[in-house]
Amino acid sequence: MEDTEFSQQLQESISRKAEWYNTEELEKLLLQYRLIHSCVRNLYDMLTKRSLIESDPYRLDKHISDISLPDTSPFNDSDIHSEIGKRFSEYETMLDYICTYVRFAVDSLPIPKVKKLLDFCKVFEWEDVVISSSNPNAHGLAVTLNNARNGAPAVVQSMVNDSINKCAQASAEIKKILNELGIFQREIYKYEIRREIIMAPHFDSNAKQSQDAEFNEIKKHFPKVFPKRPFYSDLVNEICSEDIGPSKENNQEAVLKRLEIKAAGVQVKKKKTGPNTKELLMATVLSIGALAPTINQLHVKLNVNFDVLFEKKKTFFNILFSALKKAFHIAEKEKIIILPIKDAKTGGEKSQKLNVTDFMTDLSRKERIYSAIGSKGAEYQKIESSSEDAILSFVNKQISEAQSAFTIINALDAYFKDSVDTIQKAKIKGMQIELSALRNTIISVNKKRGDYISYKEEAEQMKKLGINENEG
């Protein structure tokens, strides 16, 4: 195979597979993480409520900027209560970070990050959550969950067993996707060295005389071209064997074979048809589900902050008065605040009357809808059965409402800090990290919607011009 022909096929194969990962496989990966996170959160809440593990009172205030691994070192069974409490809490918090902040795209998951995510899978070996497990965390969790089952109602026992099974299945799928992604990222790494070093004018063409010479020439230029990336000798050796090795043809064919897109064991052939517009639109709907974890975090913090804002002295009279109102079905006085909101375009400020109860109820509704979409539940199925126009209308409405919620919560963040005294201010939960995540997710959903609209308009224009996009 000629070098130019191989380079062209390599570029096309990598581009095609990257698109497949970004539009299909990595969406699937994110869904598996969300499934594990949902199960882990249910188990954590159940175990802390039953005092079987120690809860971490500061878990919601921790600032995380990158994926880190909870402790996996051995510990004594006498320390299970505290150690599993701490490690399981860190594990749930890290899952939340992965689901909310990690960008599931090929260019955001290089080899080191893929390796770290694979190591994260080993923190709790869900396929081996048994007392005899050699994994300290899996063993400790198995002991704790056995204690939870003892004397528990059938519904709790069922929830525990179902959660472990779902986590085991999702974990196996995550490992499979990550291992395959790691192989793909190795090929991307090699291709980028070809493109940025070997094909660059400064590369000495005489180095192509031997594998050792090419290796040394690549190594010489690598620090300047990729100053922040690790140099993997084994992958550079693969490049050299594919370029001038004795089994050059076989090695090149093996590379292209690894880059084939396969699903359910069957090679997916490149189609000449363009993407299905409804599938593009449903991918946008699915991305709305990514709003759920962040809305949940904001909901928790808003509850705390409103409690601080409206806190009353718990005198005997206030407690008695509240009890009498409940007994006689007298509605509590509506909690209304006048919220200063800045106009993003003009920079001016306007006042908005906010009914706190209505706003929080609506936030709960959004969280339920987004969670159902993210898990492809009944809400997702209902949307999928609708027409494209109805689905697009739904997407437009959700983006608009999410943007409105962001504006209000952003204003509330400042309002809480300005409206309580110095002593109470320490109790207020900051929300800027969650707001940043919410804004980024809205931008991502908006981009997917824009891609759909652009493609739809282009297809319709081509149709008017009498051009069939399937011809080729």
XYZ file of C-alpha atoms in Angstrom:
472
model
C 0.000 0.000 0.000
C 1.468 3.397 -1.015
C 2.163 5.858 1.824
C -0.169 8.515 0.383
C -2.985 5.979 -0.062
C -2.495 4.686 3.496
C -2.412 8.233 4.931
C -5.636 9.133 3.146
C -7.422 5.968 4.306
C -6.096 6.545 7.817
C -7.440 10.095 7.904
C -10.865 9.060 6.603
C -11.143 6.100 8.991
C -10.175 8.154 12.052
C -12.546 10.971 11.104
C -15.417 8.530 10.548
C -14.792 6.649 13.795
C -14.410 9.853 15.838
C -17.808 11.003 14.577
C -19.293 7.617 15.513
C -17.864 7.880 19.044
C -19.066 11.457 19.503
C -22.605 10.818 18.255
C -23.236 7.261 19.466
C -20.762 5.384 21.621
C -19.831 8.167 24.049
C -23.506 9.049 24.530
C -23.979 5.396 25.524
C -20.983 5.643 27.869
C -22.440 8.701 29.619
C -25.776 6.915 30.077
C -23.987 3.994 31.783
C -22.276 6.410 34.190
C -25.620 8.064 34.943
C -27.155 4.662 35.662
C -24.389 3.781 38.140
C -24.630 7.235 39.724
C -28.388 6.883 40.232
C -27.983 3.435 41.855
C -25.065 4.555 44.046
C -26.939 7.638 45.223
C -29.926 5.475 46.233
C -27.665 3.048 48.113
C -25.761 5.888 49.806
C -28.965 7.600 50.962
C -30.358 4.313 52.297
C -27.150 3.406 54.159
C -26.755 6.838 55.762
C -30.417 6.993 56.816
C -30.031 3.613 58.518
C -26.736 4.785 60.091
C -24.841 1.870 58.546
C -22.157 4.243 57.254
C -21.013 7.656 58.407
C -22.201 10.484 56.171
C -19.861 13.256 55.101
C -21.392 16.608 56.138
C -19.096 18.548 53.778
C -19.568 16.421 50.658
C -21.631 19.038 48.787
C -19.095 21.790 49.498
C -16.085 20.002 48.023
C -14.611 21.641 44.931
C -13.495 19.080 42.347
C -11.496 20.068 39.274
C -10.427 16.678 37.922
C -11.076 12.952 38.215
C -9.464 11.522 41.352
C -9.629 8.026 42.818
C -11.050 7.262 46.281
C -8.798 5.224 48.590
C -8.569 1.509 47.732
C -6.090 0.422 50.410
C -6.979 -2.400 52.863
C -8.611 -1.584 56.208
C -9.834 -3.511 59.250
C -13.429 -4.751 59.386
C -13.829 -2.784 62.614
C -13.409 0.409 60.535
C -16.013 -0.468 57.866
C -18.584 1.992 59.263
C -16.276 4.991 58.790
C -14.077 3.844 55.888
C -16.898 2.724 53.576
C -18.847 5.847 54.528
C -15.938 8.056 53.479
C -14.957 6.094 50.348
C -18.522 5.522 49.121
C -19.265 9.229 49.611
C -16.163 10.196 47.599
C -17.109 7.646 44.939
C -20.655 9.065 44.603
C -19.297 12.630 44.470
C -16.817 11.651 41.753
C -19.569 9.931 39.735
C -21.566 13.138 39.987
C -18.539 15.096 38.711
C -18.052 12.669 35.799
C -21.726 12.857 34.797
C -21.890 16.642 35.127
C -18.524 18.100 34.185
C -16.624 15.596 32.038
C -17.123 16.265 28.338
C -17.820 12.982 26.580
C -16.076 13.655 23.293
C -13.056 12.046 21.631
C -10.905 15.181 21.886
C -11.639 15.453 25.636
C -10.761 11.846 26.514
C -7.083 11.298 25.637
C -5.149 8.180 26.659
C -4.276 9.342 30.259
C -7.917 10.231 31.008
C -9.189 6.945 29.582
C -6.699 5.126 31.834
C -7.874 7.116 34.857
C -11.508 6.260 34.102
C -10.555 2.573 33.815
C -8.791 2.805 37.189
C -11.939 4.414 38.603
C -13.863 1.270 37.562
C -11.670 -0.710 39.954
C -12.494 1.395 43.039
C -15.640 -0.677 43.664
C -15.577 -3.861 41.590
C -19.332 -4.127 41.107
C -19.056 -7.553 39.505
C -17.421 -8.756 42.742
C -19.391 -7.114 45.572
C -19.245 -10.184 47.802
C -17.817 -10.726 51.286
C -15.038 -12.947 49.875
C -13.884 -10.224 47.444
C -10.161 -9.413 47.408
C -11.041 -5.773 46.625
C -11.162 -4.012 50.057
C -13.914 -1.590 49.011
C -16.077 -4.282 47.369
C -15.649 -6.472 50.473
C -16.527 -3.619 52.860
C -19.548 -2.604 50.786
C -20.754 -6.239 50.625
C -20.583 -6.509 54.439
C -22.435 -3.182 54.821
C -25.157 -4.133 52.321
C -25.632 -7.525 54.006
C -26.283 -5.652 57.261
C -28.760 -3.455 55.392
C -30.645 -6.513 54.121
C -31.002 -8.055 57.589
C -34.539 -7.448 58.805
C -35.174 -4.917 56.041
C -38.513 -4.788 54.153
C -38.660 -6.723 50.884
C -38.650 -3.457 48.904
C -35.283 -2.440 50.418
C -33.740 -5.858 49.770
C -34.998 -5.739 46.190
C -33.567 -2.228 45.708
C -30.152 -3.338 47.017
C -29.988 -6.411 44.776
C -31.287 -4.517 41.736
C -28.774 -1.682 42.257
C -25.815 -4.075 42.499
C -26.901 -5.939 39.341
C -27.415 -2.722 37.381
C -24.056 -1.330 38.522
C -22.314 -4.587 37.560
C -23.864 -4.558 34.072
C -23.157 -0.844 33.542
C -19.579 -1.220 34.833
C -18.905 -4.081 32.395
C -20.234 -1.961 29.510
C -18.143 1.053 30.631
C -14.956 -1.055 30.730
C -15.686 -2.441 27.265
C -16.240 1.008 25.737
C -13.233 2.548 27.510
C -10.893 -0.274 26.464
C -11.992 0.126 22.832
C -11.718 3.916 23.115
C -8.180 3.493 24.486
C -7.236 1.491 21.392
C -8.750 4.194 19.174
C -6.930 6.966 21.058
C -3.634 5.139 20.460
C -4.316 5.301 16.728
C -5.222 9.013 16.984
C -1.951 9.634 18.849
C -0.005 7.869 16.085
C -1.892 9.710 13.333
C -1.232 13.113 14.940
C 2.503 12.323 15.058
C 2.345 11.460 11.351
C 0.461 14.654 10.515
C 2.365 17.129 12.732
C 5.886 15.671 12.600
C 6.476 13.155 9.782
C 4.494 15.135 7.175
C 5.948 18.490 8.311
C 8.632 20.266 6.185
C 11.208 20.118 9.010
C 11.174 16.279 9.084
C 14.321 14.774 7.546
C 13.157 12.473 4.729
C 16.453 10.537 4.984
C 15.185 9.207 8.326
C 12.913 6.897 6.339
C 15.958 4.715 5.571
C 15.558 2.679 8.784
C 13.128 2.222 11.692
C 15.723 3.405 14.227
C 16.446 6.558 12.223
C 12.756 7.403 11.917
C 12.223 6.760 15.635
C 15.084 9.109 16.567
C 13.881 11.811 14.165
C 10.349 11.685 15.645
C 11.758 11.765 19.178
C 13.888 14.822 18.322
C 10.901 16.905 17.152
C 8.294 15.588 19.607
C 9.004 17.937 22.599
C 8.648 21.030 20.413
C 5.515 19.906 18.602
C 3.770 18.304 21.607
C 5.326 19.974 24.698
C 2.628 18.829 27.123
C 2.034 15.291 25.864
C 3.790 12.107 26.993
C 6.096 10.328 24.568
C 4.984 6.699 24.178
C 7.920 4.737 22.758
C 5.827 1.653 21.974
C 3.408 3.667 19.805
C 6.228 5.451 17.972
C 7.782 2.040 17.297
C 4.436 0.970 15.802
C 4.528 3.969 13.455
C 7.994 3.007 12.285
C 7.003 -0.619 11.683
C 3.957 0.550 9.693
C 6.112 2.884 7.587
C 9.228 0.849 6.813
C 9.058 -2.411 8.747
C 9.443 -5.824 7.061
C 5.689 -6.472 7.528
C 4.664 -2.950 6.506
C 1.621 -4.001 4.411
C 0.227 -6.324 7.089
C 0.754 -3.722 9.801
C -1.069 -1.047 7.804
C -3.982 -3.377 7.115
C -4.154 -4.236 10.836
C -4.402 -0.518 11.682
C -7.256 0.062 9.236
C -9.030 -3.035 10.533
C -8.826 -1.693 14.115
C -10.438 1.513 12.882
C -13.456 -0.244 11.390
C -16.739 0.637 13.080
C -18.447 -2.398 14.500
C -21.765 -2.819 16.281
C -22.992 -6.060 17.871
C -20.091 -7.873 16.212
C -21.074 -6.769 12.695
C -19.090 -4.246 10.680
C -21.033 -1.108 9.984
C -20.410 -0.130 6.383
C -20.059 3.505 5.440
C -23.367 4.782 4.195
C -23.802 7.275 1.410
C -26.995 8.597 2.921
C -26.927 11.586 5.219
C -27.876 11.386 8.896
C -31.479 10.742 9.857
C -32.909 14.125 10.895
C -35.104 12.653 13.626
C -32.107 10.818 15.089
C -30.197 14.123 15.155
C -33.106 15.770 16.927
C -33.465 12.924 19.453
C -29.741 13.232 20.210
C -30.523 16.844 21.146
C -33.394 15.665 23.357
C -31.092 13.131 25.036
C -28.552 15.871 25.790
C -31.291 17.716 27.718
C -31.143 14.801 30.172
C -27.622 15.962 31.142
C -29.265 18.931 32.919
C -30.759 16.636 35.596
C -27.729 16.102 37.914
C -26.892 19.829 38.001
C -30.523 20.829 38.610
C -30.572 18.305 41.463
C -27.456 19.827 43.060
C -28.847 23.342 42.718
C -32.183 22.216 44.165
C -30.437 20.879 47.291
C -28.442 24.074 47.786
C -31.451 26.316 47.113
C -33.437 24.474 49.791
C -30.660 25.138 52.317
C -30.308 28.787 51.307
C -34.053 29.509 51.406
C -34.236 27.887 54.853
C -31.520 30.253 56.047
C -33.198 33.233 54.373
C -36.620 32.570 55.907
C -35.349 31.173 59.207
C -37.520 32.012 62.221
C -36.770 31.671 65.873
C -38.200 28.387 67.067
C -40.082 29.802 70.052
C -42.892 27.909 71.727
C -45.376 30.435 70.311
C -44.133 30.044 66.687
C -44.194 26.227 66.913
C -47.713 26.266 68.405
C -48.955 28.771 65.805
C -47.576 26.646 62.957
C -49.193 23.498 64.388
C -52.589 25.227 64.702
C -52.444 26.419 61.095
C -51.795 22.860 59.938
C -54.591 21.497 62.115
C -57.111 23.953 60.678
C -55.740 23.618 57.124
C -54.738 27.260 56.994
C -52.287 27.793 54.172
C -48.850 29.093 55.040
C -48.136 32.631 53.929
C -46.639 32.659 50.440
C -42.904 33.236 50.380
C -42.360 36.079 47.913
C -39.104 37.892 47.232
C -38.316 40.804 44.923
C -35.291 39.618 42.989
C -32.933 42.061 41.204
C -31.990 40.541 37.834
C -29.353 41.907 35.472
C -30.106 42.041 31.761
C -27.287 40.135 30.007
C -27.547 42.308 26.883
C -27.924 45.830 28.302
C -26.306 45.335 31.711
C -29.303 47.067 33.272
C -31.132 45.753 36.310
C -34.813 44.969 36.719
C -36.843 43.651 39.635
C -38.777 40.401 39.363
C -41.370 39.115 41.803
C -40.522 35.484 42.619
C -42.892 33.051 44.315
C -40.399 30.744 46.019
C -42.778 27.778 46.433
C -43.876 27.871 42.792
C -40.292 28.226 41.586
C -39.031 25.267 43.648
C -41.998 23.122 42.588
C -41.246 23.895 38.948
C -37.575 23.054 39.520
C -38.599 19.638 40.890
C -40.753 19.076 37.812
C -37.839 19.923 35.520
C -35.563 17.547 37.424
C -38.051 14.672 37.025
C -38.476 15.321 33.279
C -34.738 15.652 32.602
C -33.949 12.501 34.627
C -36.573 10.517 32.703
C -35.089 11.756 29.418
C -31.514 10.968 30.475
C -32.438 7.393 31.412
C -34.535 6.996 28.215
C -37.613 6.401 30.364
C -41.294 6.878 29.557
C -40.871 10.625 28.941
C -38.161 9.973 26.331
C -40.258 7.274 24.604
C -43.256 9.629 24.511
C -41.176 12.370 22.879
C -39.648 9.937 20.370
C -43.102 8.911 19.165
C -43.970 12.540 18.326
C -43.454 14.374 15.032
C -40.224 16.278 14.375
C -42.017 19.633 14.605
C -43.464 18.697 18.014
C -40.066 17.462 19.229
C -38.322 20.646 18.081
C -40.992 22.717 19.828
C -40.337 20.719 23.022
C -36.560 21.258 22.691
C -37.039 25.012 22.146
C -39.269 25.209 25.230
C -36.783 23.305 27.425
C -33.839 25.457 26.331
C -35.830 28.614 26.997
C -36.952 27.398 30.433
C -33.452 26.204 31.353
C -32.011 29.608 30.380
C -34.674 31.332 32.472
C -33.924 29.064 35.456
C -30.201 29.818 35.078
C -30.857 33.574 35.112
C -33.017 33.361 38.236
C -30.692 31.031 40.176
C -27.681 33.170 39.225
C -29.502 36.207 40.608
C -30.487 34.236 43.730
C -26.843 33.339 44.362
C -26.029 37.042 44.818
C -29.342 37.768 46.576
C -28.722 35.208 49.345
C -25.294 36.640 50.120
C -26.625 40.204 50.253
C -29.789 39.473 52.245
C -28.567 37.646 55.359
C -26.494 38.930 58.253
C -22.826 38.105 58.741
C -23.479 35.206 61.136
C -25.951 33.524 58.763
C -23.802 34.143 55.682
C -21.541 31.202 56.589
C -24.544 28.872 56.184
C -25.256 30.003 52.613
C -24.210 27.502 49.940
C -22.359 28.972 46.956
C -23.701 27.845 43.567
C -21.288 29.202 40.951
C -19.719 25.813 40.114
C -23.139 24.272 39.472
C -24.252 27.376 37.538
C -21.184 27.128 35.320
C -22.016 23.458 34.618
C -25.635 24.379 33.890
C -24.589 27.113 31.459
C -22.176 24.762 29.637
C -24.849 22.061 29.291
C -27.360 24.584 27.921
C -24.737 25.743 25.396
C -24.130 22.108 24.381
C -27.872 21.455 23.900
C -28.210 24.692 21.937
C -25.345 23.669 19.653
C -26.942 20.286 18.940
C -30.222 22.049 18.133
C -28.350 24.426 15.803
C -26.648 21.505 14.038
C -30.034 19.847 13.502
C -31.639 23.037 12.138
C -28.664 23.721 9.829
C -28.707 20.207 8.410
C -32.492 20.251 7.993
C -32.395 23.588 6.150
C -29.517 22.405 3.931
C -31.362 19.175 3.054
C -34.538 21.100 2.193
C -32.578 23.573 0.049
C -30.908 20.705 -1.835
C -34.312 19.132 -2.377
C -35.643 22.388 -3.863
C -32.660 22.489 -6.210
C -33.371 18.917 -7.296
C -30.163 17.515 -5.785
C -30.404 14.067 -4.218
C -27.957 13.868 -1.285
C -27.970 10.061 -1.491
C -26.341 10.067 -4.895
C -22.652 9.353 -4.841
